[in-house]
């Protein structure tokens, strides 16, 4: 009985020792786990939320910044458009008279000044116009002299009043003929020697089309050159019937270029009727201070002033980045950028709607915003 009690006491003591040891190991494991998790949580909490960048560094990285405005997709009209020359930004140069091309001064792509001659067309018509101008000028001079003589004779009571009035009428008719011939010579742009007509440009720009061939015979009004001024352009956007009623002159427009980047513009007018083939109206957008190539296809975001806009904000998808599993954007600050968490709504046509997290007026990085995310991650790695 004594030995049985002794074995029982020993077993209980061993169990207590094992229990104590297990408790110690569990406590130690828990402590080590907590200690290992703490730096990760602190690192997550200490992740940088701002990035210092100079304006020069931002420009060198080609990071675009866009001001956000309220309205969301309800306040935007995203349409396709084409860059076209304005009515005063392109000139078609034609032959003023039939003849042979004897001089060609400009070729395709050459710069042209307003009034500069691009070619000379030698023509018999030009010779006739010059000859008529000379003869009418001579008759007008003779008529003026005859009028002066008749005036003197009339004042001296030698000639009758009828002769004096006839001289006046003859002088007026001769002067009118001289002006007509002079205008015809100017319209034909006849050269000084009277042998040909000069093909001149009324605007400054560059030659965009050149069909004049040295020695070729051309008919009157045949097109020889086209000159366009890249500074005088307009963007023509096609809008649907529902959207045309929301647009008004002066509405803001953002032109998205194919190679990246945007250009600001303003709606100048919207055609009141629909195109018979496309069943759409045309919004004409003025672009100031930008040289865009006519014929370039672009995408345009129009911001109509009519209708009721929403409260959300729409941004290019390039502006939205994912950081630690959260949707964020980079807001411009005086020192660089800061991370701003946002709540995302619907997406459409390369745009994303921001439901909350931003306020109108914020400057947000759009193009190449991923570079800021990469730079932020680099800074976090260095800190660790």
Short mmCIF file of C-alpha atoms in Angstrom, two decimals:
data_model
loop_
_atom_site.label_atom_id
_atom_site.label_comp_id
_atom_site.label_asym_id
_atom_site.label_seq_id
_atom_site.Cartn_x
_atom_site.Cartn_y
_atom_site.Cartn_z
CA UNK A 1 0.00 0.00 0.00
CA UNK A 2 2.88 2.30 0.82
CA UNK A 3 4.52 1.65 -2.54
CA UNK A 4 1.28 2.22 -4.40
CA UNK A 5 0.81 5.58 -2.70
CA UNK A 6 4.40 6.47 -3.53
CA UNK A 7 3.92 5.65 -7.22
CA UNK A 8 0.71 7.72 -7.28
CA UNK A 9 2.49 10.73 -5.78
CA UNK A 10 5.34 10.39 -8.27
CA UNK A 11 2.93 10.23 -11.21
CA UNK A 12 1.06 13.30 -10.07
CA UNK A 13 4.33 15.16 -9.61
CA UNK A 14 5.49 14.19 -13.12
CA UNK A 15 2.22 15.34 -14.61
CA UNK A 16 2.55 18.66 -12.85
CA UNK A 17 6.08 19.05 -14.19
CA UNK A 18 4.97 18.29 -17.75
CA UNK A 19 2.05 20.68 -17.43
CA UNK A 20 4.31 23.39 -16.15
CA UNK A 21 6.78 22.77 -18.95
CA UNK A 22 4.02 22.84 -21.59
CA UNK A 23 2.65 26.04 -20.19
CA UNK A 24 6.09 27.60 -20.31
CA UNK A 25 6.59 26.56 -23.95
CA UNK A 26 3.14 27.85 -24.91
CA UNK A 27 3.84 31.11 -23.18
CA UNK A 28 7.21 31.36 -24.87
CA UNK A 29 5.71 30.60 -28.34
CA UNK A 30 3.00 33.17 -27.82
CA UNK A 31 5.52 35.73 -26.71
CA UNK A 32 7.77 35.06 -29.71
CA UNK A 33 4.80 35.23 -32.10
CA UNK A 34 3.69 38.53 -30.62
CA UNK A 35 7.23 39.82 -30.79
CA UNK A 36 7.54 38.78 -34.47
CA UNK A 37 4.17 40.29 -35.40
CA UNK A 38 4.86 43.60 -33.69
CA UNK A 39 7.58 44.82 -36.13
CA UNK A 40 5.35 43.95 -39.12
CA UNK A 41 2.47 45.94 -37.69
CA UNK A 42 4.78 48.81 -36.81
CA UNK A 43 6.29 48.67 -40.31
CA UNK A 44 2.82 48.77 -41.84
CA UNK A 45 1.87 51.69 -39.63
CA UNK A 46 5.17 53.43 -40.38
CA UNK A 47 4.85 53.05 -44.17
CA UNK A 48 5.53 56.47 -45.78
CA UNK A 49 2.48 58.38 -46.96
CA UNK A 50 4.23 61.32 -48.62
CA UNK A 51 6.93 61.77 -51.20
CA UNK A 52 9.16 64.81 -51.55
CA UNK A 53 9.82 65.69 -55.21
CA UNK A 54 10.95 68.93 -56.77
CA UNK A 55 9.07 70.49 -59.67
CA UNK A 56 12.04 69.75 -61.91
CA UNK A 57 11.99 66.07 -60.96
CA UNK A 58 8.27 65.91 -61.70
CA UNK A 59 8.82 67.42 -65.14
CA UNK A 60 11.73 65.12 -65.89
CA UNK A 61 9.61 62.10 -64.95
CA UNK A 62 6.82 63.32 -67.27
CA UNK A 63 4.25 63.07 -64.48
CA UNK A 64 1.03 64.83 -65.45
CA UNK A 65 -1.12 66.56 -62.85
CA UNK A 66 -4.83 67.23 -63.31
CA UNK A 67 -7.21 69.34 -61.26
CA UNK A 68 -10.25 67.35 -60.16
CA UNK A 69 -13.79 68.65 -60.33
CA UNK A 70 -17.10 67.30 -59.09
CA UNK A 71 -19.59 65.71 -61.40
CA UNK A 72 -18.44 62.18 -62.18
CA UNK A 73 -19.53 60.52 -65.40
CA UNK A 74 -22.76 62.51 -65.34
CA UNK A 75 -20.84 65.72 -65.96
CA UNK A 76 -18.56 64.32 -68.69
CA UNK A 77 -19.16 63.60 -72.33
CA UNK A 78 -16.38 61.42 -73.77
CA UNK A 79 -16.35 61.46 -77.58
CA UNK A 80 -13.99 60.98 -80.51
CA UNK A 81 -12.83 64.01 -82.46
CA UNK A 82 -10.42 65.16 -85.15
CA UNK A 83 -8.09 68.14 -85.33
CA UNK A 84 -8.89 70.44 -88.26
CA UNK A 85 -7.60 73.76 -89.51
CA UNK A 86 -9.74 76.75 -88.61
CA UNK A 87 -11.34 78.71 -91.47
CA UNK A 88 -8.51 81.25 -91.21
CA UNK A 89 -5.81 78.67 -90.61
CA UNK A 90 -5.59 77.05 -94.05
CA UNK A 91 -5.27 78.58 -97.52
CA UNK A 92 -5.72 76.96 -100.93
CA UNK A 93 -3.46 78.62 -103.52
CA UNK A 94 -4.62 78.45 -107.13
CA UNK A 95 -3.41 79.75 -110.48
CA UNK A 96 -5.02 83.12 -111.14
CA UNK A 97 -4.57 82.69 -114.90
CA UNK A 98 -3.82 79.84 -117.28
CA UNK A 99 -0.19 79.37 -118.28
CA UNK A 100 3.06 77.51 -117.68
CA UNK A 101 4.78 77.24 -114.30
CA UNK A 102 8.15 78.95 -114.80
CA UNK A 103 9.37 79.34 -111.19
CA UNK A 104 8.81 77.22 -108.04
CA UNK A 105 10.11 78.73 -104.81
CA UNK A 106 8.60 76.44 -102.15
CA UNK A 107 8.33 72.73 -101.61
CA UNK A 108 6.28 70.48 -99.33
CA UNK A 109 6.90 71.30 -95.67
CA UNK A 110 8.65 74.63 -96.29
CA UNK A 111 7.73 77.61 -94.08
CA UNK A 112 5.85 80.45 -95.75
CA UNK A 113 5.29 84.08 -94.76
CA UNK A 114 2.07 85.93 -95.50
CA UNK A 115 2.32 87.54 -98.95
CA UNK A 116 5.31 85.43 -100.01
CA UNK A 117 5.28 84.00 -103.53
CA UNK A 118 5.48 80.22 -103.89
CA UNK A 119 5.56 80.01 -107.69
CA UNK A 120 5.27 82.05 -110.91
CA UNK A 121 2.88 81.17 -113.73
CA UNK A 122 3.74 82.82 -117.04
CA UNK A 123 0.54 83.66 -118.90
CA UNK A 124 -0.76 85.63 -121.88
CA UNK A 125 -3.74 86.58 -119.78
CA UNK A 126 -1.39 88.28 -117.34
CA UNK A 127 0.13 90.25 -120.22
CA UNK A 128 -3.29 91.40 -121.37
CA UNK A 129 -4.26 92.44 -117.85
CA UNK A 130 -1.01 94.41 -117.47
CA UNK A 131 -1.47 96.07 -120.88
CA UNK A 132 -5.03 97.06 -120.05
CA UNK A 133 -3.90 98.50 -116.75
CA UNK A 134 -1.31 100.65 -118.53
CA UNK A 135 -3.73 101.87 -121.21
CA UNK A 136 -6.51 102.73 -118.76
CA UNK A 137 -4.04 104.60 -116.57
CA UNK A 138 -2.88 106.60 -119.61
CA UNK A 139 -6.48 107.45 -120.60
CA UNK A 140 -7.24 108.53 -117.05
CA UNK A 141 -4.22 110.83 -117.06
CA UNK A 142 -5.24 112.35 -120.39
CA UNK A 143 -8.81 112.84 -119.19
CA UNK A 144 -7.59 114.69 -116.11
CA UNK A 145 -5.49 117.03 -118.22
CA UNK A 146 -8.43 117.70 -120.55
CA UNK A 147 -10.61 118.41 -117.52
CA UNK A 148 -8.09 120.91 -116.18
CA UNK A 149 -7.98 122.67 -119.55
CA UNK A 150 -11.80 122.83 -119.86
CA UNK A 151 -12.03 124.18 -116.31
CA UNK A 152 -9.61 126.98 -117.17
CA UNK A 153 -11.48 127.82 -120.40
CA UNK A 154 -14.80 127.80 -118.59
CA UNK A 155 -13.52 130.13 -115.89
CA UNK A 156 -12.20 132.47 -118.61
CA UNK A 157 -15.66 132.47 -120.27
CA UNK A 158 -14.16 130.89 -123.38
CA UNK A 159 -15.72 127.41 -123.18
CA UNK A 160 -19.31 126.56 -122.43
CA UNK A 161 -20.53 124.89 -119.26
CA UNK A 162 -21.63 121.85 -121.31
CA UNK A 163 -18.06 121.26 -122.52
CA UNK A 164 -16.78 121.53 -118.96
CA UNK A 165 -19.35 119.02 -117.65
CA UNK A 166 -18.57 116.62 -120.51
CA UNK A 167 -14.89 116.77 -119.58
CA UNK A 168 -15.82 116.01 -115.97
CA UNK A 169 -17.81 112.94 -117.00
CA UNK A 170 -15.05 111.71 -119.28
CA UNK A 171 -12.46 112.07 -116.53
CA UNK A 172 -14.66 110.19 -114.01
CA UNK A 173 -15.24 107.32 -116.48
CA UNK A 174 -11.54 107.08 -117.30
CA UNK A 175 -10.68 107.01 -113.60
CA UNK A 176 -13.21 104.22 -112.98
CA UNK A 177 -11.73 102.14 -115.81
CA UNK A 178 -8.26 102.66 -114.39
CA UNK A 179 -9.38 101.48 -110.95
CA UNK A 180 -11.07 98.42 -112.46
CA UNK A 181 -7.94 97.47 -114.39
CA UNK A 182 -5.78 98.04 -111.32
CA UNK A 183 -8.07 95.81 -109.22
CA UNK A 184 -7.93 93.08 -111.88
CA UNK A 185 -4.16 93.27 -111.91
CA UNK A 186 -4.04 92.99 -108.13
CA UNK A 187 -6.51 90.09 -108.07
CA UNK A 188 -4.43 88.22 -110.65
CA UNK A 189 -1.26 89.11 -108.71
CA UNK A 190 0.51 90.04 -111.94
CA UNK A 191 4.28 90.34 -111.66
CA UNK A 192 6.06 93.64 -112.18
CA UNK A 193 7.23 92.72 -115.67
CA UNK A 194 3.65 91.83 -116.63
CA UNK A 195 4.58 88.41 -117.98
CA UNK A 196 3.02 86.19 -115.35
CA UNK A 197 1.13 85.86 -112.10
CA UNK A 198 2.62 85.12 -108.68
CA UNK A 199 1.06 82.38 -106.55
CA UNK A 200 1.23 83.93 -103.06
CA UNK A 201 0.00 82.84 -99.65
CA UNK A 202 -2.38 85.06 -97.67
CA UNK A 203 -1.30 83.47 -94.37
CA UNK A 204 1.89 82.37 -92.66
CA UNK A 205 2.45 78.67 -92.06
CA UNK A 206 3.86 75.63 -93.81
CA UNK A 207 3.20 74.04 -97.18
CA UNK A 208 1.00 70.98 -96.62
CA UNK A 209 0.36 70.19 -100.29
CA UNK A 210 2.34 71.05 -103.43
CA UNK A 211 1.21 69.97 -106.91
CA UNK A 212 2.99 72.65 -108.95
CA UNK A 213 5.48 71.13 -111.43
CA UNK A 214 8.06 73.27 -113.18
CA UNK A 215 7.14 73.73 -116.86
CA UNK A 216 3.64 72.24 -116.51
CA UNK A 217 0.70 74.10 -118.06
CA UNK A 218 -2.08 74.84 -115.58
CA UNK A 219 -5.64 75.98 -116.08
CA UNK A 220 -7.08 79.02 -114.31
CA UNK A 221 -8.13 78.28 -110.70
CA UNK A 222 -6.11 75.02 -110.65
CA UNK A 223 -4.90 74.18 -107.13
CA UNK A 224 -1.12 74.40 -106.83
CA UNK A 225 -0.42 74.62 -103.06
CA UNK A 226 -2.01 74.38 -99.63
CA UNK A 227 -0.64 76.29 -96.67
CA UNK A 228 -1.70 75.66 -93.07
CA UNK A 229 -0.89 77.49 -89.86
CA UNK A 230 -0.61 74.90 -87.05
CA UNK A 231 -1.44 77.57 -84.48
CA UNK A 232 -4.85 78.20 -86.02
CA UNK A 233 -6.66 74.93 -85.49
CA UNK A 234 -9.92 73.68 -84.06
CA UNK A 235 -11.12 70.32 -82.79
CA UNK A 236 -14.36 68.94 -84.24
CA UNK A 237 -16.08 66.43 -81.96
CA UNK A 238 -19.14 64.34 -82.80
CA UNK A 239 -21.81 64.40 -80.08
CA UNK A 240 -25.13 62.59 -79.89
CA UNK A 241 -28.58 64.23 -79.91
CA UNK A 242 -28.98 63.89 -76.13
CA UNK A 243 -25.57 65.35 -75.37
CA UNK A 244 -25.79 68.28 -77.79
CA UNK A 245 -28.62 69.75 -75.72
CA UNK A 246 -26.36 69.80 -72.65
CA UNK A 247 -23.51 71.73 -74.28
CA UNK A 248 -23.16 75.48 -74.56
CA UNK A 249 -20.54 77.88 -75.87
CA UNK A 250 -17.72 78.32 -73.39
CA UNK A 251 -17.93 74.85 -71.84
CA UNK A 252 -14.60 73.34 -70.83
CA UNK A 253 -13.03 70.61 -72.94
CA UNK A 254 -9.98 68.41 -72.38
CA UNK A 255 -8.33 66.95 -75.49
CA UNK A 256 -6.48 63.68 -74.85
CA UNK A 257 -3.58 63.23 -77.27
CA UNK A 258 -2.69 59.77 -78.66
CA UNK A 259 0.88 59.91 -77.36
CA UNK A 260 -0.20 60.93 -73.85
CA UNK A 261 -0.91 64.29 -72.33
CA UNK A 262 -3.88 66.60 -72.50
CA UNK A 263 -4.68 70.01 -73.97
CA UNK A 264 -7.27 72.43 -72.64
CA UNK A 265 -9.94 73.89 -74.91
CA UNK A 266 -13.30 75.63 -74.95
CA UNK A 267 -16.46 74.86 -76.89
CA UNK A 268 -17.00 77.61 -79.43
CA UNK A 269 -20.22 76.37 -80.97
CA UNK A 270 -22.41 73.31 -81.50
CA UNK A 271 -24.13 72.74 -84.84
CA UNK A 272 -27.90 73.07 -84.43
CA UNK A 273 -28.64 70.18 -86.81
CA UNK A 274 -27.54 66.54 -87.04
CA UNK A 275 -25.39 65.09 -89.77
CA UNK A 276 -27.50 63.07 -92.19
CA UNK A 277 -25.09 60.11 -92.21
CA UNK A 278 -23.72 59.97 -88.65
CA UNK A 279 -26.88 61.32 -86.98
CA UNK A 280 -24.70 63.40 -84.68
CA UNK A 281 -23.96 67.07 -84.13
CA UNK A 282 -20.52 68.67 -84.25
CA UNK A 283 -19.03 70.51 -81.30
CA UNK A 284 -16.35 72.95 -82.46
CA UNK A 285 -13.63 73.40 -79.85
CA UNK A 286 -11.10 76.22 -79.86
CA UNK A 287 -7.58 75.39 -78.71
CA UNK A 288 -5.40 78.37 -77.84
CA UNK A 289 -1.63 78.36 -77.82
CA UNK A 290 -1.16 74.76 -78.97
CA UNK A 291 0.18 73.52 -82.31
CA UNK A 292 -1.67 70.31 -83.19
CA UNK A 293 -1.40 68.53 -86.50
CA UNK A 294 -4.58 68.86 -88.61
CA UNK A 295 -6.08 65.45 -89.31
CA UNK A 296 -4.97 64.00 -85.94
CA UNK A 297 -7.57 61.78 -84.25
CA UNK A 298 -8.08 62.53 -80.55
CA UNK A 299 -10.46 61.80 -77.70
CA UNK A 300 -12.25 64.69 -76.02
CA UNK A 301 -13.83 65.05 -72.61
CA UNK A 302 -16.54 67.69 -72.62
CA UNK A 303 -17.92 69.23 -69.43
CA UNK A 304 -21.46 70.46 -70.16
CA UNK A 305 -22.91 73.32 -68.16
CA UNK A 306 -26.52 72.32 -68.74
CA UNK A 307 -28.19 69.55 -66.75
CA UNK A 308 -27.64 68.39 -63.18
CA UNK A 309 -24.14 67.04 -62.45
CA UNK A 310 -23.40 64.49 -59.73
CA UNK A 311 -21.10 64.85 -56.75
CA UNK A 312 -18.56 62.19 -57.68
CA UNK A 313 -15.20 62.86 -59.34
CA UNK A 314 -13.92 61.16 -62.48
CA UNK A 315 -10.21 60.64 -63.14
CA UNK A 316 -8.10 58.78 -65.69
CA UNK A 317 -7.47 55.18 -64.69
CA UNK A 318 -3.73 55.93 -64.73
CA UNK A 319 -4.23 58.06 -61.61
CA UNK A 320 -5.57 55.13 -59.55
CA UNK A 321 -2.93 52.99 -57.82
CA UNK A 322 -3.08 50.09 -55.37
CA UNK A 323 -1.05 50.42 -52.17
CA UNK A 324 -1.22 47.80 -49.38
CA UNK A 325 -4.39 46.45 -50.92
CA UNK A 326 -6.11 49.86 -50.96
CA UNK A 327 -7.05 52.15 -53.84
CA UNK A 328 -5.12 55.39 -53.59
CA UNK A 329 -4.20 58.43 -55.65
CA UNK A 330 -1.29 60.85 -55.31
CA UNK A 331 -2.31 64.40 -54.41
CA UNK A 332 0.08 67.24 -55.25
CA UNK A 333 1.52 69.13 -52.29
CA UNK A 334 3.99 71.99 -51.95
CA UNK A 335 6.82 69.50 -51.39
CA UNK A 336 5.75 66.74 -53.76
CA UNK A 337 2.88 64.27 -53.39
CA UNK A 338 0.94 62.54 -50.61
CA UNK A 339 -1.00 59.30 -50.65
CA UNK A 340 -4.77 59.72 -50.54
CA UNK A 341 -7.02 56.65 -50.08
CA UNK A 342 -10.18 56.77 -52.20
CA UNK A 343 -13.37 54.80 -52.77
CA UNK A 344 -13.84 53.79 -56.39
CA UNK A 345 -17.10 53.61 -58.31
CA UNK A 346 -17.75 52.65 -61.92
CA UNK A 347 -15.24 52.65 -64.78
CA UNK A 348 -15.78 53.63 -68.39
CA UNK A 349 -13.70 54.67 -71.42
CA UNK A 350 -10.43 54.76 -69.51
CA UNK A 351 -11.94 56.80 -66.66
CA UNK A 352 -12.70 55.82 -63.08
CA UNK A 353 -15.25 57.43 -60.78
CA UNK A 354 -14.09 58.45 -57.29
CA UNK A 355 -16.99 58.32 -54.85
CA UNK A 356 -15.13 59.65 -51.81
CA UNK A 357 -11.67 60.62 -50.65
CA UNK A 358 -11.12 63.63 -52.91
CA UNK A 359 -12.38 67.18 -53.01
CA UNK A 360 -12.82 69.44 -56.05
CA UNK A 361 -9.72 71.53 -56.63
CA UNK A 362 -7.18 68.89 -55.62
CA UNK A 363 -4.26 68.38 -58.00
CA UNK A 364 -3.87 64.65 -58.71
CA UNK A 365 -1.09 62.83 -60.55
CA UNK A 366 -2.46 61.08 -63.63
CA UNK A 367 0.04 60.04 -66.31
CA UNK A 368 2.99 58.05 -64.93
CA UNK A 369 1.52 57.99 -61.42
CA UNK A 370 2.92 54.47 -61.09
CA UNK A 371 6.39 56.03 -60.87
CA UNK A 372 5.36 57.69 -57.62
CA UNK A 373 4.20 54.35 -56.25
CA UNK A 374 7.53 52.77 -57.20
CA UNK A 375 9.47 55.63 -55.62
CA UNK A 376 7.37 55.35 -52.46
CA UNK A 377 8.07 51.61 -52.25
CA UNK A 378 11.77 52.27 -52.72
CA UNK A 379 11.72 54.71 -49.81
CA UNK A 380 9.90 52.18 -47.59
CA UNK A 381 12.48 49.51 -48.43
CA UNK A 382 15.35 51.82 -47.52
CA UNK A 383 13.74 52.65 -44.18
CA UNK A 384 13.35 48.95 -43.36
#
